[in-house]
């Protein structure tokens, strides 16, 4: 038997694993910041995406994971959040609310004064679903996030199996 035939299953499995890790990755939700969309300890699958002013931008409302190095300013692990404003958008903080194009998108933390926030061409504004400002762009430590710091898009809830499905 030829060595290629003998080791074909292992070569195919190794190649498939390598290709899959180039495009997708598992990610465990840590903490309650994205409740009710994602629960603490929930296993998700992300597609590795790369964004910039030249390569395109994420969609409004998309759930994304930030690079671990960037996330360390506010958390010990990756930060998962929802894109609330895109490059060129203007946010208005007024009366304890944050507005995008006249629509309330989040509650402003007490320390945020009434102001206008302009999102630069390489940044996005990330917020959590549970309105906790400690791990998103409302945090004084974080602010608007450079698109290059987005590790990928959260696509599927994988575990527990009772929650299996697409992330919306």
Coordinates of C-alpha atoms in Angstrom, one line a residue:
X1 CA 0.0 0.0 0.0
X2 CA 1.3 3.4 -1.0
X3 CA 2.0 5.9 1.9
X4 CA -0.5 8.4 0.4
X5 CA -3.3 5.9 0.6
X6 CA -2.3 4.8 4.1
X7 CA -2.2 8.3 5.5
X8 CA -4.9 9.9 3.4
X9 CA -7.5 10.1 6.2
X10 CA -5.0 11.8 8.5
X11 CA -3.9 14.3 5.9
X12 CA -7.5 15.2 5.0
X13 CA -8.4 15.6 8.7
X14 CA -5.4 17.7 9.3
X15 CA -6.0 19.9 6.3
X16 CA -9.7 20.3 7.1
X17 CA -8.8 21.3 10.7
X18 CA -6.3 23.8 9.5
X19 CA -8.6 25.4 7.0
X20 CA -11.5 25.5 9.6
X21 CA -9.3 27.3 12.2
X22 CA -8.4 29.9 9.6
X23 CA -12.0 30.9 9.1
X24 CA -13.9 30.0 12.3
X25 CA -13.2 29.8 16.0
X26 CA -15.1 28.8 19.2
X27 CA -15.7 31.6 21.8
X28 CA -17.2 31.2 25.3
X29 CA -19.3 34.1 26.6
X30 CA -17.9 35.3 29.9
X31 CA -20.2 37.2 32.1
X32 CA -23.7 38.7 31.7
X33 CA -22.9 41.6 29.4
X34 CA -24.8 40.3 26.4
X35 CA -27.9 38.9 28.2
X36 CA -30.5 38.0 26.9
X37 CA -28.8 37.3 23.6
X38 CA -25.9 35.3 25.0
X39 CA -25.7 33.8 28.5
X40 CA -22.7 33.4 30.7
X41 CA -20.7 30.2 29.8
X42 CA -22.5 29.8 26.4
X43 CA -20.3 28.4 23.6
X44 CA -20.5 30.3 20.3
X45 CA -18.9 30.0 16.9
X46 CA -17.3 33.1 15.4
X47 CA -16.3 33.7 11.8
X48 CA -13.0 35.5 11.7
X49 CA -13.5 38.8 9.9
X50 CA -11.1 41.6 9.2
X51 CA -12.5 45.2 9.0
X52 CA -11.1 48.6 8.2
X53 CA -11.9 51.6 6.1
X54 CA -10.4 49.9 3.1
X55 CA -11.8 46.4 3.7
X56 CA -15.4 47.2 4.7
X57 CA -17.2 47.5 7.9
X58 CA -19.4 45.4 10.1
X59 CA -23.2 45.7 9.9
X60 CA -25.2 47.8 12.3
X61 CA -26.5 45.5 15.0
X62 CA -24.0 42.7 14.3
X63 CA -22.6 40.9 17.4
X64 CA -18.7 41.0 17.3
X65 CA -15.8 39.8 19.4
X66 CA -12.9 42.1 20.1
X67 CA -9.2 41.0 20.1
X68 CA -8.0 39.9 23.5
X69 CA -5.2 42.4 23.5
X70 CA -7.6 45.3 23.0
X71 CA -10.2 43.9 25.4
X72 CA -7.7 43.8 28.3
X73 CA -8.3 47.5 29.0
X74 CA -11.7 46.6 30.4
X75 CA -11.8 42.8 30.9
X76 CA -9.6 39.8 31.4
X77 CA -11.0 38.0 28.4
X78 CA -12.5 38.9 25.0
X79 CA -15.2 41.4 24.9
X80 CA -18.4 40.6 23.0
X81 CA -20.7 43.4 22.0
X82 CA -23.2 44.7 19.4
X83 CA -22.2 47.3 16.8
X84 CA -24.4 50.3 17.6
X85 CA -22.7 53.0 15.4
X86 CA -20.6 52.8 12.2
X87 CA -17.9 55.0 10.8
X88 CA -19.1 58.5 10.1
X89 CA -22.1 58.2 12.5
X90 CA -22.8 61.0 15.0
X91 CA -24.1 60.0 18.4
X92 CA -25.8 62.5 20.8
X93 CA -25.7 62.0 24.5
X94 CA -28.6 63.9 26.1
X95 CA -30.7 63.5 29.2
X96 CA -29.1 60.2 30.2
X97 CA -29.7 58.6 26.8
X98 CA -27.5 58.0 23.7
X99 CA -29.1 58.7 20.4
X100 CA -28.2 57.6 16.8
X101 CA -30.1 59.5 14.1
X102 CA -32.7 60.5 16.7
X103 CA -33.3 57.0 18.0
X104 CA -32.3 55.9 21.5
X105 CA -29.7 53.1 21.3
X106 CA -28.6 52.9 25.0
X107 CA -28.7 54.5 28.4
X108 CA -25.8 56.8 29.1
X109 CA -23.8 56.1 32.3
X110 CA -24.0 58.9 35.0
X111 CA -20.5 60.1 34.2
X112 CA -21.3 60.8 30.5
X113 CA -22.1 64.5 30.1
X114 CA -24.4 65.7 27.3
X115 CA -22.2 65.7 24.2
X116 CA -21.9 64.8 20.6
X117 CA -19.7 61.8 19.7
X118 CA -18.4 61.5 16.1
X119 CA -17.3 58.1 15.1
X120 CA -14.2 58.3 12.9
X121 CA -13.8 56.4 9.6
X122 CA -11.8 53.5 11.3
X123 CA -14.0 53.1 14.4
X124 CA -17.3 51.6 15.5
X125 CA -19.3 52.0 18.7
X126 CA -20.0 48.8 20.6
X127 CA -22.7 48.4 23.3
X128 CA -23.8 45.4 25.4
X129 CA -27.3 44.1 25.2
X130 CA -27.9 44.2 29.0
X131 CA -27.1 48.0 29.2
X132 CA -24.1 47.5 31.4
X133 CA -21.6 50.2 30.3
X134 CA -18.5 48.6 31.9
X135 CA -17.5 46.5 28.9
X136 CA -18.4 48.6 25.9
X137 CA -17.8 51.9 24.2
X138 CA -19.6 53.8 26.9
X139 CA -16.8 53.0 29.3
X140 CA -14.3 55.8 29.8
X141 CA -11.5 53.2 29.4
X142 CA -12.7 52.0 26.0
X143 CA -14.7 54.5 23.8
X144 CA -15.1 53.9 20.1
X145 CA -13.3 50.7 18.9
X146 CA -10.9 50.6 16.0
X147 CA -12.3 48.2 13.4
X148 CA -9.0 46.4 13.2
X149 CA -9.5 45.2 16.8
X150 CA -12.6 43.2 15.8
X151 CA -11.6 39.5 15.9
X152 CA -14.8 38.2 14.3
X153 CA -18.6 38.0 14.1
X154 CA -20.6 35.8 16.5
X155 CA -22.7 33.7 14.2
X156 CA -24.0 30.6 16.1
X157 CA -24.9 29.6 19.7
X158 CA -23.5 26.1 19.9
X159 CA -23.8 25.1 23.6
X160 CA -26.0 24.3 25.5
X161 CA -27.8 22.4 22.7
X162 CA -31.1 23.7 24.0
X163 CA -30.0 27.2 22.8
X164 CA -28.5 26.1 19.5
X165 CA -29.2 28.5 16.7
X166 CA -28.2 31.7 14.9
X167 CA -27.2 34.8 16.9
X168 CA -29.4 37.7 16.1

